[in-house]
Amino acid sequence: MSDDDENAAYRRLEEAIEEVCRIEGFGGVPIEWVVIAASQRFEGDDSFTQVGTLLPDGGGRVPFHRVLGLVDYTHARLQAEAARDDT
């Protein structure tokens, strides 16, 4: 894949994230985002799972502490939601 193709794909991803945020009622413009994706493939009788993160512009400009902050915050919120659902 060429750099132009990759840049175009990331632009489309960012546009899609902005559109979904708008539909979901987010106010303003998304300033940070992390997409966590998992894929699974099969080779014969073996299966392999790959988990990765997608970040703006391929992640080159996003400091790890910002990514970890978003993921940790979301993790805490999901845990709180799960705890409420268990009651």
Short mmCIF file of C-alpha atoms in Angstrom, two decimals:
data_model
loop_
_atom_site.label_atom_id
_atom_site.label_comp_id
_atom_site.label_asym_id
_atom_site.label_seq_id
_atom_site.Cartn_x
_atom_site.Cartn_y
_atom_site.Cartn_z
CA MET A 1 0.00 0.00 0.00
CA SER A 2 1.38 3.41 -0.89
CA ASP A 3 1.62 6.31 1.55
CA ASP A 4 -1.08 8.11 -0.45
CA ASP A 5 -3.43 5.13 -0.11
CA GLU A 6 -2.75 4.88 3.61
CA ASN A 7 -3.28 8.62 4.14
CA ALA A 8 -6.54 8.49 2.18
CA ALA A 9 -7.75 5.52 4.25
CA TYR A 10 -7.00 7.32 7.50
CA ARG A 11 -8.82 10.43 6.24
CA ARG A 12 -11.89 8.29 5.46
CA LEU A 13 -11.66 6.66 8.90
CA GLU A 14 -11.50 10.05 10.60
CA GLU A 15 -14.47 11.28 8.54
CA ALA A 16 -16.43 8.16 9.52
CA ILE A 17 -15.61 8.66 13.21
CA GLU A 18 -16.73 12.30 12.99
CA GLU A 19 -19.99 11.23 11.31
CA VAL A 20 -20.73 8.54 13.91
CA CYS A 21 -19.98 11.00 16.72
CA ARG A 22 -22.41 13.47 15.15
CA ILE A 23 -25.11 10.79 14.83
CA GLU A 24 -24.52 9.69 18.44
CA GLY A 25 -24.99 13.27 19.64
CA PHE A 26 -21.42 14.18 20.55
CA GLY A 27 -20.99 17.94 20.82
CA GLY A 28 -18.18 19.67 18.99
CA VAL A 29 -15.47 18.09 16.90
CA PRO A 30 -13.66 14.89 17.94
CA ILE A 31 -10.14 15.92 18.91
CA GLU A 32 -8.76 12.53 19.87
CA TRP A 33 -9.72 9.00 19.02
CA VAL A 34 -8.51 5.43 19.31
CA VAL A 35 -10.00 2.49 17.45
CA ILE A 36 -9.28 -0.93 18.92
CA ALA A 37 -9.73 -3.67 16.37
CA ALA A 38 -9.40 -7.44 16.49
CA SER A 39 -9.19 -9.82 13.59
CA GLN A 40 -8.98 -13.56 13.40
CA ARG A 41 -7.55 -15.72 10.67
CA PHE A 42 -7.33 -19.45 10.17
CA GLU A 43 -4.44 -21.46 8.80
CA GLY A 44 -5.28 -25.11 8.65
CA ASP A 45 -6.33 -26.21 12.14
CA ASP A 46 -4.77 -23.16 13.79
CA SER A 47 -6.42 -19.82 14.43
CA PHE A 48 -4.67 -16.56 15.14
CA THR A 49 -6.12 -13.43 16.70
CA GLN A 50 -4.55 -10.04 16.13
CA VAL A 51 -5.50 -7.01 18.22
CA GLY A 52 -4.29 -3.56 17.36
CA THR A 53 -5.00 0.12 17.67
CA LEU A 54 -5.72 2.59 14.92
CA LEU A 55 -4.77 6.17 15.67
CA PRO A 56 -5.02 9.45 13.75
CA ASP A 57 -2.53 9.59 10.88
CA GLY A 58 -1.32 6.08 11.66
CA GLY A 59 -0.36 7.00 15.22
CA GLY A 60 2.92 8.71 14.50
CA ARG A 61 1.92 11.97 16.18
CA VAL A 62 -0.06 10.70 19.15
CA PRO A 63 1.97 10.38 22.37
CA PHE A 64 1.48 7.13 24.25
CA HIS A 65 0.31 8.95 27.38
CA ARG A 66 -2.62 10.43 25.41
CA VAL A 67 -3.62 7.04 23.97
CA LEU A 68 -3.32 5.34 27.36
CA GLY A 69 -5.38 8.12 28.95
CA LEU A 70 -8.23 7.60 26.47
CA VAL A 71 -8.11 3.83 26.80
CA ASP A 72 -7.86 3.89 30.62
CA TYR A 73 -10.72 6.35 30.93
CA THR A 74 -12.93 4.29 28.63
CA HIS A 75 -11.95 1.11 30.44
CA ALA A 76 -13.02 2.63 33.78
CA ARG A 77 -16.37 3.76 32.32
CA LEU A 78 -17.04 0.32 30.83
CA GLN A 79 -16.23 -1.34 34.15
CA ALA A 80 -18.66 1.01 35.93
CA GLU A 81 -21.38 0.21 33.38
CA ALA A 82 -20.77 -3.51 33.77
CA ALA A 83 -20.96 -3.21 37.56
CA ARG A 84 -24.32 -1.39 37.30
CA ASP A 85 -25.65 -4.08 34.96
CA ASP A 86 -24.74 -6.82 37.47
CA THR A 87 -27.03 -5.45 40.15
#
